[in-house]
Amino acid sequence: MEQDKEHLKAFQRSWAYHKYWVMLHSQKAYEEIRTLAKFNDWNEAKQLRYEAILAECTTLKPTRGSTINTCLHVWGYFKKEATVEEKTQFFTWIEEDPIPAILIFDWLHDLSVKYKKRYLINNKLFEKTCEKKT
């Protein structure tokens, strides 16, 4: 039983890191992982499926829709404290076609730091951004 709790905690840490990256690549994968995690009941079979889903996501190219959806979810962490200029910039970029995803994700990472959103700062979604800035 204690081992199951440790596995659950390890999954929860991993999911916090991967969550928005998975959302970017596949809403279906995101929903499947959420279903696996229901009721905080974690086991080896769920862990193996979770790892397989993460591997599958590496082969999927984000779509315009998944990119906008992910940006809007992450934006939700800042929307109440962002400046008018930041709000204008964000929604201007979201409307562009093609959407400047790398630019937006770099900027959202900067906002994560600026507004001290620890949950987001080291998220896999921003992995390339973090590598560039160190």
mmCIF file of N, CA and C in Angstrom:
data_model
loop_
_atom_site.group_PDB
_atom_site.id
_atom_site.type_symbol
_atom_site.label_atom_id
_atom_site.label_comp_id
_atom_site.label_asym_id
_atom_site.label_seq_id
_atom_site.Cartn_x
_atom_site.Cartn_y
_atom_site.Cartn_z
ATOM 1 N N MET A 1 0.821 -1.198 0.000
ATOM 2 C CA MET A 1 0.000 0.000 0.000
ATOM 3 C C MET A 1 0.866 1.265 0.000
ATOM 4 N N GLU A 2 1.888 1.266 0.841
ATOM 5 C CA GLU A 2 2.789 2.420 0.911
ATOM 6 C C GLU A 2 3.517 2.613 -0.419
ATOM 7 N N GLN A 3 3.869 1.503 -1.045
ATOM 8 C CA GLN A 3 4.540 1.579 -2.348
ATOM 9 C C GLN A 3 3.614 2.195 -3.390
ATOM 10 N N ASP A 4 2.317 1.858 -3.349
ATOM 11 C CA ASP A 4 1.344 2.441 -4.279
ATOM 12 C C ASP A 4 1.275 3.948 -4.110
ATOM 13 N N LYS A 5 1.331 4.419 -2.871
ATOM 14 C CA LYS A 5 1.303 5.864 -2.619
ATOM 15 C C LYS A 5 2.535 6.542 -3.214
ATOM 16 N N GLU A 6 3.683 5.891 -3.104
ATOM 17 C CA GLU A 6 4.908 6.446 -3.676
ATOM 18 C C GLU A 6 4.821 6.491 -5.198
ATOM 19 N N HIS A 7 4.256 5.445 -5.791
ATOM 20 C CA HIS A 7 4.082 5.427 -7.254
ATOM 21 C C HIS A 7 3.124 6.534 -7.691
ATOM 22 N N LEU A 8 2.061 6.735 -6.922
ATOM 23 C CA LEU A 8 1.103 7.795 -7.223
ATOM 24 C C LEU A 8 1.775 9.162 -7.146
ATOM 25 N N LYS A 9 2.570 9.381 -6.108
ATOM 26 C CA LYS A 9 3.271 10.658 -5.969
ATOM 27 C C LYS A 9 4.239 10.882 -7.121
ATOM 28 N N ALA A 10 4.932 9.830 -7.528
ATOM 29 C CA ALA A 10 5.866 9.947 -8.650
ATOM 30 C C ALA A 10 5.105 10.281 -9.931
ATOM 31 N N PHE A 11 3.957 9.634 -10.140
ATOM 32 C CA PHE A 11 3.133 9.945 -11.303
ATOM 33 C C PHE A 11 2.680 11.400 -11.251
ATOM 34 N N GLN A 12 2.196 11.848 -10.104
ATOM 35 C CA GLN A 12 1.689 13.216 -9.985
ATOM 36 C C GLN A 12 2.776 14.248 -10.287
ATOM 37 N N ARG A 13 4.000 13.991 -9.861
ATOM 38 C CA ARG A 13 5.118 14.899 -10.188
ATOM 39 C C ARG A 13 5.376 14.893 -11.690
ATOM 40 N N SER A 14 5.378 13.701 -12.274
ATOM 41 C CA SER A 14 5.606 13.580 -13.709
ATOM 42 C C SER A 14 4.486 14.250 -14.493
ATOM 43 N N TRP A 15 3.265 14.058 -14.078
ATOM 44 C CA TRP A 15 2.120 14.648 -14.780
ATOM 45 C C TRP A 15 2.158 16.167 -14.684
ATOM 46 N N ALA A 16 2.522 16.699 -13.543
ATOM 47 C CA ALA A 16 2.635 18.159 -13.397
ATOM 48 C C ALA A 16 3.661 18.702 -14.395
ATOM 49 N N TYR A 17 4.722 17.961 -14.624
ATOM 50 C CA TYR A 17 5.776 18.366 -15.558
ATOM 51 C C TYR A 17 5.316 18.242 -17.014
ATOM 52 N N HIS A 18 4.593 17.187 -17.348
ATOM 53 C CA HIS A 18 4.226 16.882 -18.734
ATOM 54 C C HIS A 18 2.868 17.420 -19.181
ATOM 55 N N LYS A 19 2.026 17.802 -18.267
ATOM 56 C CA LYS A 19 0.616 18.105 -18.545
ATOM 57 C C LYS A 19 0.378 18.989 -19.774
ATOM 58 N N TYR A 20 0.969 20.152 -19.813
ATOM 59 C CA TYR A 20 0.694 21.071 -20.920
ATOM 60 C C TYR A 20 1.406 20.656 -22.205
ATOM 61 N N TRP A 21 2.510 19.963 -22.072
ATOM 62 C CA TRP A 21 3.192 19.422 -23.248
ATOM 63 C C TRP A 21 2.310 18.354 -23.906
ATOM 64 N N VAL A 22 1.703 17.498 -23.095
ATOM 65 C CA VAL A 22 0.779 16.482 -23.627
ATOM 66 C C VAL A 22 -0.407 17.180 -24.282
ATOM 67 N N MET A 23 -0.983 18.161 -23.620
ATOM 68 C CA MET A 23 -2.122 18.897 -24.174
ATOM 69 C C MET A 23 -1.762 19.495 -25.537
ATOM 70 N N LEU A 24 -0.565 20.017 -25.663
ATOM 71 C CA LEU A 24 -0.121 20.599 -26.923
ATOM 72 C C LEU A 24 -0.113 19.562 -28.049
ATOM 73 N N HIS A 25 0.272 18.354 -27.732
ATOM 74 C CA HIS A 25 0.410 17.315 -28.750
ATOM 75 C C HIS A 25 -0.879 16.545 -29.032
ATOM 76 N N SER A 26 -1.734 16.375 -28.009
ATOM 77 C CA SER A 26 -2.944 15.578 -28.227
ATOM 78 C C SER A 26 -3.937 15.749 -27.082
ATOM 79 N N GLN A 27 -5.082 16.317 -27.403
ATOM 80 C CA GLN A 27 -6.144 16.436 -26.410
ATOM 81 C C GLN A 27 -6.634 15.050 -25.997
ATOM 82 N N LYS A 28 -6.659 14.131 -26.950
ATOM 83 C CA LYS A 28 -7.088 12.756 -26.664
ATOM 84 C C LYS A 28 -6.150 12.107 -25.634
ATOM 85 N N ALA A 29 -4.845 12.272 -25.820
ATOM 86 C CA ALA A 29 -3.874 11.724 -24.873
ATOM 87 C C ALA A 29 -4.036 12.383 -23.498
ATOM 88 N N TYR A 30 -4.238 13.681 -23.504
ATOM 89 C CA TYR A 30 -4.443 14.424 -22.253
ATOM 90 C C TYR A 30 -5.641 13.854 -21.487
ATOM 91 N N GLU A 31 -6.743 13.659 -22.196
ATOM 92 C CA GLU A 31 -7.954 13.125 -21.553
ATOM 93 C C GLU A 31 -7.751 11.687 -21.072
ATOM 94 N N GLU A 32 -7.028 10.899 -21.851
ATOM 95 C CA GLU A 32 -6.783 9.513 -21.426
ATOM 96 C C GLU A 32 -5.969 9.476 -20.135
ATOM 97 N N ILE A 33 -4.968 10.324 -20.038
ATOM 98 C CA ILE A 33 -4.165 10.365 -18.807
ATOM 99 C C ILE A 33 -5.017 10.843 -17.633
ATOM 100 N N ARG A 34 -5.856 11.826 -17.866
ATOM 101 C CA ARG A 34 -6.742 12.286 -16.784
ATOM 102 C C ARG A 34 -7.650 11.149 -16.307
ATOM 103 N N THR A 35 -8.127 10.348 -17.249
ATOM 104 C CA THR A 35 -8.969 9.204 -16.891
ATOM 105 C C THR A 35 -8.166 8.178 -16.092
ATOM 106 N N LEU A 36 -6.933 7.920 -16.505
ATOM 107 C CA LEU A 36 -6.078 6.994 -15.754
ATOM 108 C C LEU A 36 -5.892 7.458 -14.309
ATOM 109 N N ALA A 37 -5.793 8.758 -14.126
ATOM 110 C CA ALA A 37 -5.480 9.323 -12.808
ATOM 111 C C ALA A 37 -6.687 9.467 -11.892
ATOM 112 N N LYS A 38 -7.878 9.228 -12.433
ATOM 113 C CA LYS A 38 -9.085 9.375 -11.613
ATOM 114 C C LYS A 38 -9.000 8.537 -10.343
ATOM 115 N N PHE A 39 -9.534 9.066 -9.297
ATOM 116 C CA PHE A 39 -9.657 8.395 -8.001
ATOM 117 C C PHE A 39 -8.315 8.158 -7.307
ATOM 118 N N ASN A 40 -7.238 8.765 -7.817
ATOM 119 C CA ASN A 40 -5.910 8.604 -7.210
ATOM 120 C C ASN A 40 -5.545 7.143 -6.965
ATOM 121 N N ASP A 41 -5.963 6.295 -7.876
ATOM 122 C CA ASP A 41 -5.690 4.863 -7.786
ATOM 123 C C ASP A 41 -4.664 4.529 -8.864
ATOM 124 N N TRP A 42 -3.400 4.382 -8.469
ATOM 125 C CA TRP A 42 -2.327 4.190 -9.439
ATOM 126 C C TRP A 42 -1.731 2.806 -9.285
ATOM 127 N N ASN A 43 -1.407 2.175 -10.417
ATOM 128 C CA ASN A 43 -0.799 0.849 -10.379
ATOM 129 C C ASN A 43 0.182 0.706 -11.545
ATOM 130 N N GLU A 44 0.825 -0.444 -11.607
ATOM 131 C CA GLU A 44 1.853 -0.666 -12.630
ATOM 132 C C GLU A 44 1.283 -0.626 -14.046
ATOM 133 N N ALA A 45 0.105 -1.186 -14.246
ATOM 134 C CA ALA A 45 -0.512 -1.175 -15.580
ATOM 135 C C ALA A 45 -0.793 0.259 -16.031
ATOM 136 N N LYS A 46 -1.284 1.090 -15.132
ATOM 137 C CA LYS A 46 -1.542 2.495 -15.465
ATOM 138 C C LYS A 46 -0.236 3.222 -15.755
ATOM 139 N N GLN A 47 0.791 2.913 -14.990
ATOM 140 C CA GLN A 47 2.094 3.547 -15.214
ATOM 141 C C GLN A 47 2.635 3.202 -16.597
ATOM 142 N N LEU A 48 2.512 1.943 -16.985
ATOM 143 C CA LEU A 48 2.987 1.525 -18.307
ATOM 144 C C LEU A 48 2.200 2.219 -19.415
ATOM 145 N N ARG A 49 0.884 2.338 -19.244
ATOM 146 C CA ARG A 49 0.075 3.030 -20.246
ATOM 147 C C ARG A 49 0.444 4.505 -20.312
ATOM 148 N N TYR A 50 0.644 5.120 -19.153
ATOM 149 C CA TYR A 50 1.055 6.522 -19.080
ATOM 150 C C TYR A 50 2.362 6.733 -19.854
ATOM 151 N N GLU A 51 3.334 5.889 -19.618
ATOM 152 C CA GLU A 51 4.617 6.008 -20.309
ATOM 153 C C GLU A 51 4.447 5.820 -21.817
ATOM 154 N N ALA A 52 3.563 4.904 -22.216
ATOM 155 C CA ALA A 52 3.306 4.686 -23.647
ATOM 156 C C ALA A 52 2.657 5.920 -24.278
ATOM 157 N N ILE A 53 1.736 6.533 -23.562
ATOM 158 C CA ILE A 53 1.083 7.746 -24.074
ATOM 159 C C ILE A 53 2.114 8.861 -24.257
ATOM 160 N N LEU A 54 2.995 9.033 -23.279
ATOM 161 C CA LEU A 54 4.042 10.051 -23.410
ATOM 162 C C LEU A 54 4.910 9.770 -24.636
ATOM 163 N N ALA A 55 5.247 8.517 -24.853
ATOM 164 C CA ALA A 55 6.056 8.154 -26.019
ATOM 165 C C ALA A 55 5.297 8.448 -27.311
ATOM 166 N N GLU A 56 4.005 8.147 -27.333
ATOM 167 C CA GLU A 56 3.182 8.431 -28.513
ATOM 168 C C GLU A 56 3.155 9.927 -28.813
ATOM 169 N N CYS A 57 3.095 10.728 -27.775
ATOM 170 C CA CYS A 57 3.035 12.186 -27.965
ATOM 171 C C CYS A 57 4.281 12.734 -28.648
ATOM 172 N N THR A 58 5.409 12.068 -28.476
ATOM 173 C CA THR A 58 6.627 12.554 -29.120
ATOM 174 C C THR A 58 6.539 12.433 -30.640
ATOM 175 N N THR A 59 5.617 11.622 -31.129
ATOM 176 C CA THR A 59 5.479 11.426 -32.577
ATOM 177 C C THR A 59 4.384 12.306 -33.179
ATOM 178 N N LEU A 60 3.667 13.029 -32.346
ATOM 179 C CA LEU A 60 2.532 13.824 -32.812
ATOM 180 C C LEU A 60 2.916 15.296 -32.961
ATOM 181 N N LYS A 61 2.536 15.865 -34.075
ATOM 182 C CA LYS A 61 2.804 17.280 -34.325
ATOM 183 C C LYS A 61 1.619 18.107 -33.801
ATOM 184 N N PRO A 62 1.899 19.142 -33.017
ATOM 185 C CA PRO A 62 0.814 20.002 -32.537
ATOM 186 C C PRO A 62 0.057 20.644 -33.706
ATOM 187 N N THR A 63 -1.236 20.803 -33.521
ATOM 188 C CA THR A 63 -2.071 21.486 -34.510
ATOM 189 C C THR A 63 -2.272 22.935 -34.078
ATOM 190 N N ARG A 64 -2.810 23.731 -34.972
ATOM 191 C CA ARG A 64 -3.146 25.111 -34.608
ATOM 192 C C ARG A 64 -4.114 25.118 -33.424
ATOM 193 N N GLY A 65 -5.123 24.263 -33.494
ATOM 194 C CA GLY A 65 -6.116 24.200 -32.420
ATOM 195 C C GLY A 65 -5.521 23.774 -31.094
ATOM 196 N N SER A 66 -4.659 22.750 -31.114
ATOM 197 C CA SER A 66 -4.059 22.291 -29.852
ATOM 198 C C SER A 66 -3.098 23.334 -29.292
ATOM 199 N N THR A 67 -2.449 24.069 -30.188
ATOM 200 C CA THR A 67 -1.529 25.128 -29.744
ATOM 201 C C THR A 67 -2.312 26.257 -29.079
ATOM 202 N N ILE A 68 -3.385 26.681 -29.708
ATOM 203 C CA ILE A 68 -4.210 27.748 -29.119
ATOM 204 C C ILE A 68 -4.797 27.293 -27.791
ATOM 205 N N ASN A 69 -5.328 26.073 -27.747
ATOM 206 C CA ASN A 69 -5.914 25.532 -26.522
ATOM 207 C C ASN A 69 -4.894 25.523 -25.382
ATOM 208 N N THR A 70 -3.690 25.052 -25.673
ATOM 209 C CA THR A 70 -2.649 24.995 -24.645
ATOM 210 C C THR A 70 -2.250 26.400 -24.203
ATOM 211 N N CYS A 71 -2.074 27.293 -25.163
ATOM 212 C CA CYS A 71 -1.731 28.688 -24.816
ATOM 213 C C CYS A 71 -2.795 29.302 -23.913
ATOM 214 N N LEU A 72 -4.053 29.084 -24.247
ATOM 215 C CA LEU A 72 -5.141 29.647 -23.434
ATOM 216 C C LEU A 72 -5.156 29.051 -22.029
ATOM 217 N N HIS A 73 -4.888 27.761 -21.905
ATOM 218 C CA HIS A 73 -4.837 27.149 -20.576
ATOM 219 C C HIS A 73 -3.707 27.743 -19.738
ATOM 220 N N VAL A 74 -2.530 27.883 -20.344
ATOM 221 C CA VAL A 74 -1.398 28.451 -19.611
ATOM 222 C C VAL A 74 -1.661 29.930 -19.316
ATOM 223 N N TRP A 75 -2.225 30.649 -20.277
ATOM 224 C CA TRP A 75 -2.563 32.060 -20.088
ATOM 225 C C TRP A 75 -3.467 32.248 -18.871
ATOM 226 N N GLY A 76 -4.288 31.277 -18.591
ATOM 227 C CA GLY A 76 -5.195 31.364 -17.447
ATOM 228 C C GLY A 76 -4.485 31.628 -16.125
ATOM 229 N N TYR A 77 -3.232 31.258 -16.027
ATOM 230 C CA TYR A 77 -2.465 31.519 -14.803
ATOM 231 C C TYR A 77 -2.124 32.996 -14.641
ATOM 232 N N PHE A 78 -2.161 33.764 -15.728
ATOM 233 C CA PHE A 78 -1.734 35.168 -15.690
ATOM 234 C C PHE A 78 -2.842 36.167 -15.946
ATOM 235 N N LYS A 79 -3.949 35.735 -16.481
ATOM 236 C CA LYS A 79 -4.937 36.669 -17.034
ATOM 237 C C LYS A 79 -5.414 37.728 -16.044
ATOM 238 N N LYS A 80 -5.461 37.422 -14.769
ATOM 239 C CA LYS A 80 -5.949 38.408 -13.799
ATOM 240 C C LYS A 80 -4.900 39.440 -13.417
ATOM 241 N N GLU A 81 -3.627 39.088 -13.552
ATOM 242 C CA GLU A 81 -2.577 40.024 -13.144
ATOM 243 C C GLU A 81 -1.782 40.603 -14.308
ATOM 244 N N ALA A 82 -2.018 40.109 -15.508
ATOM 245 C CA ALA A 82 -1.293 40.613 -16.683
ATOM 246 C C ALA A 82 -1.667 42.065 -16.957
ATOM 247 N N THR A 83 -0.717 42.784 -17.521
ATOM 248 C CA THR A 83 -0.963 44.175 -17.882
ATOM 249 C C THR A 83 -1.853 44.228 -19.134
ATOM 250 N N VAL A 84 -2.383 45.380 -19.401
ATOM 251 C CA VAL A 84 -3.176 45.570 -20.623
ATOM 252 C C VAL A 84 -2.322 45.266 -21.846
ATOM 253 N N GLU A 85 -1.074 45.705 -21.815
ATOM 254 C CA GLU A 85 -0.168 45.456 -22.939
ATOM 255 C C GLU A 85 0.072 43.963 -23.142
ATOM 256 N N GLU A 86 0.242 43.235 -22.039
ATOM 257 C CA GLU A 86 0.453 41.787 -22.132
ATOM 258 C C GLU A 86 -0.790 41.095 -22.690
ATOM 259 N N LYS A 87 -1.960 41.511 -22.236
ATOM 260 C CA LYS A 87 -3.203 40.926 -22.749
ATOM 261 C C LYS A 87 -3.347 41.189 -24.246
ATOM 262 N N THR A 88 -3.078 42.424 -24.645
ATOM 263 C CA THR A 88 -3.179 42.780 -26.061
ATOM 264 C C THR A 88 -2.200 41.954 -26.887
ATOM 265 N N GLN A 89 -0.973 41.847 -26.410
ATOM 266 C CA GLN A 89 0.050 41.077 -27.133
ATOM 267 C C GLN A 89 -0.369 39.619 -27.277
ATOM 268 N N PHE A 90 -0.816 39.023 -26.186
ATOM 269 C CA PHE A 90 -1.197 37.612 -26.213
ATOM 270 C C PHE A 90 -2.297 37.352 -27.246
ATOM 271 N N PHE A 91 -3.352 38.135 -27.187
ATOM 272 C CA PHE A 91 -4.476 37.883 -28.090
ATOM 273 C C PHE A 91 -4.167 38.260 -29.539
ATOM 274 N N THR A 92 -3.233 39.169 -29.745
ATOM 275 C CA THR A 92 -2.773 39.468 -31.103
ATOM 276 C C THR A 92 -2.057 38.247 -31.680
ATOM 277 N N TRP A 93 -1.163 37.659 -30.899
ATOM 278 C CA TRP A 93 -0.426 36.479 -31.365
ATOM 279 C C TRP A 93 -1.348 35.290 -31.614
ATOM 280 N N ILE A 94 -2.326 35.098 -30.734
ATOM 281 C CA ILE A 94 -3.241 33.955 -30.866
ATOM 282 C C ILE A 94 -4.033 34.027 -32.178
ATOM 283 N N GLU A 95 -4.277 35.237 -32.647
ATOM 284 C CA GLU A 95 -5.047 35.425 -33.884
ATOM 285 C C GLU A 95 -4.210 35.240 -35.148
ATOM 286 N N GLU A 96 -2.891 35.270 -35.029
ATOM 287 C CA GLU A 96 -2.043 35.161 -36.214
ATOM 288 C C GLU A 96 -2.132 33.765 -36.828
ATOM 289 N N ASP A 97 -1.949 33.726 -38.142
ATOM 290 C CA ASP A 97 -1.948 32.454 -38.854
ATOM 291 C C ASP A 97 -0.808 32.474 -39.863
ATOM 292 N N PRO A 98 0.230 31.689 -39.681
ATOM 293 C CA PRO A 98 0.348 30.665 -38.639
ATOM 294 C C PRO A 98 0.643 31.299 -37.274
ATOM 295 N N ILE A 99 0.245 30.589 -36.245
ATOM 296 C CA ILE A 99 0.457 31.077 -34.888
ATOM 297 C C ILE A 99 1.950 30.996 -34.544
ATOM 298 N N PRO A 100 2.524 32.050 -33.982
ATOM 299 C CA PRO A 100 3.953 32.035 -33.647
ATOM 300 C C PRO A 100 4.195 31.292 -32.319
ATOM 301 N N ALA A 101 4.036 29.975 -32.362
ATOM 302 C CA ALA A 101 4.034 29.158 -31.148
ATOM 303 C C ALA A 101 5.301 29.299 -30.320
ATOM 304 N N ILE A 102 6.452 29.213 -30.953
ATOM 305 C CA ILE A 102 7.711 29.287 -30.193
ATOM 306 C C ILE A 102 7.827 30.632 -29.497
ATOM 307 N N LEU A 103 7.483 31.680 -30.199
ATOM 308 C CA LEU A 103 7.499 33.021 -29.623
ATOM 309 C C LEU A 103 6.546 33.113 -28.422
ATOM 310 N N ILE A 104 5.339 32.598 -28.589
ATOM 311 C CA ILE A 104 4.362 32.651 -27.497
ATOM 312 C C ILE A 104 4.831 31.831 -26.302
ATOM 313 N N PHE A 105 5.341 30.620 -26.545
ATOM 314 C CA PHE A 105 5.780 29.788 -25.423
ATOM 315 C C PHE A 105 6.972 30.406 -24.699
ATOM 316 N N ASP A 106 7.891 31.011 -25.437
ATOM 317 C CA ASP A 106 9.002 31.721 -24.796
ATOM 318 C C ASP A 106 8.461 32.833 -23.891
ATOM 319 N N TRP A 107 7.510 33.574 -24.425
ATOM 320 C CA TRP A 107 6.923 34.698 -23.706
ATOM 321 C C TRP A 107 6.127 34.223 -22.493
ATOM 322 N N LEU A 108 5.356 33.140 -22.649
ATOM 323 C CA LEU A 108 4.601 32.594 -21.513
ATOM 324 C C LEU A 108 5.553 32.101 -20.418
ATOM 325 N N HIS A 109 6.678 31.553 -20.826
ATOM 326 C CA HIS A 109 7.677 31.160 -19.822
ATOM 327 C C HIS A 109 8.181 32.390 -19.080
ATOM 328 N N ASP A 110 8.456 33.458 -19.809
ATOM 329 C CA ASP A 110 8.897 34.704 -19.168
ATOM 330 C C ASP A 110 7.842 35.209 -18.180
ATOM 331 N N LEU A 111 6.570 35.118 -18.563
ATOM 332 C CA LEU A 111 5.497 35.524 -17.643
ATOM 333 C C LEU A 111 5.452 34.610 -16.419
ATOM 334 N N SER A 112 5.726 33.327 -16.611
ATOM 335 C CA SER A 112 5.758 32.383 -15.478
ATOM 336 C C SER A 112 6.793 32.815 -14.455
ATOM 337 N N VAL A 113 7.924 33.271 -14.962
ATOM 338 C CA VAL A 113 8.982 33.756 -14.071
ATOM 339 C C VAL A 113 8.558 35.090 -13.448
ATOM 340 N N LYS A 114 8.097 36.010 -14.282
ATOM 341 C CA LYS A 114 7.701 37.340 -13.818
ATOM 342 C C LYS A 114 6.641 37.263 -12.718
ATOM 343 N N TYR A 115 5.631 36.426 -12.929
ATOM 344 C CA TYR A 115 4.521 36.330 -11.976
ATOM 345 C C TYR A 115 4.687 35.181 -10.975
ATOM 346 N N LYS A 116 5.882 34.592 -10.974
ATOM 347 C CA LYS A 116 6.256 33.565 -9.985
ATOM 348 C C LYS A 116 5.273 32.384 -9.951
ATOM 349 N N LYS A 117 4.996 31.848 -11.117
ATOM 350 C CA LYS A 117 4.113 30.676 -11.239
ATOM 351 C C LYS A 117 4.995 29.429 -11.238
ATOM 352 N N ARG A 118 5.394 29.023 -10.048
ATOM 353 C CA ARG A 118 6.338 27.914 -9.889
ATOM 354 C C ARG A 118 5.860 26.643 -10.574
ATOM 355 N N TYR A 119 4.559 26.415 -10.574
ATOM 356 C CA TYR A 119 4.000 25.217 -11.194
ATOM 357 C C TYR A 119 4.356 25.147 -12.678
ATOM 358 N N LEU A 120 4.480 26.295 -13.307
ATOM 359 C CA LEU A 120 4.730 26.346 -14.746
ATOM 360 C C LEU A 120 6.202 26.477 -15.127
ATOM 361 N N ILE A 121 6.983 27.117 -14.307
ATOM 362 C CA ILE A 121 8.330 27.531 -14.694
ATOM 363 C C ILE A 121 9.151 26.396 -15.305
ATOM 364 N N ASN A 122 9.123 25.232 -14.697
ATOM 365 C CA ASN A 122 9.937 24.119 -15.188
ATOM 366 C C ASN A 122 9.121 23.079 -15.958
ATOM 367 N N ASN A 123 7.978 23.478 -16.472
ATOM 368 C CA ASN A 123 7.126 22.561 -17.221
ATOM 369 C C ASN A 123 7.803 22.141 -18.523
ATOM 370 N N LYS A 124 7.585 20.907 -18.937
ATOM 371 C CA LYS A 124 8.176 20.395 -20.175
ATOM 372 C C LYS A 124 7.803 21.262 -21.376
ATOM 373 N N LEU A 125 6.647 21.883 -21.345
ATOM 374 C CA LEU A 125 6.229 22.763 -22.426
ATOM 375 C C LEU A 125 7.290 23.826 -22.718
ATOM 376 N N PHE A 126 7.986 24.248 -21.670
ATOM 377 C CA PHE A 126 8.985 25.308 -21.791
ATOM 378 C C PHE A 126 10.417 24.780 -21.837
ATOM 379 N N GLU A 127 10.590 23.502 -22.017
ATOM 380 C CA GLU A 127 11.912 22.888 -21.958
ATOM 381 C C GLU A 127 12.932 23.576 -22.867
ATOM 382 N N LYS A 128 12.584 23.811 -24.117
ATOM 383 C CA LYS A 128 13.518 24.458 -25.046
ATOM 384 C C LYS A 128 13.808 25.892 -24.620
ATOM 385 N N THR A 129 12.785 26.569 -24.099
ATOM 386 C CA THR A 129 12.951 27.934 -23.611
ATOM 387 C C THR A 129 13.953 27.954 -22.464
ATOM 388 N N CYS A 130 13.796 27.021 -21.530
ATOM 389 C CA CYS A 130 14.692 26.961 -20.373
ATOM 390 C C CYS A 130 16.116 26.670 -20.800
ATOM 391 N N GLU A 131 16.292 25.785 -21.774
ATOM 392 C CA GLU A 131 17.633 25.441 -22.258
ATOM 393 C C GLU A 131 18.313 26.662 -22.871
ATOM 394 N N LYS A 132 17.559 27.472 -23.621
ATOM 395 C CA LYS A 132 18.137 28.639 -24.285
ATOM 396 C C LYS A 132 18.598 29.687 -23.286
ATOM 397 N N LYS A 133 17.930 29.764 -22.146
ATOM 398 C CA LYS A 133 18.197 30.852 -21.202
ATOM 399 C C LYS A 133 19.220 30.493 -20.146
ATOM 400 N N THR A 134 19.747 29.269 -20.185
ATOM 401 C CA THR A 134 20.752 28.905 -19.162
ATOM 402 C C THR A 134 22.116 28.849 -19.774
#
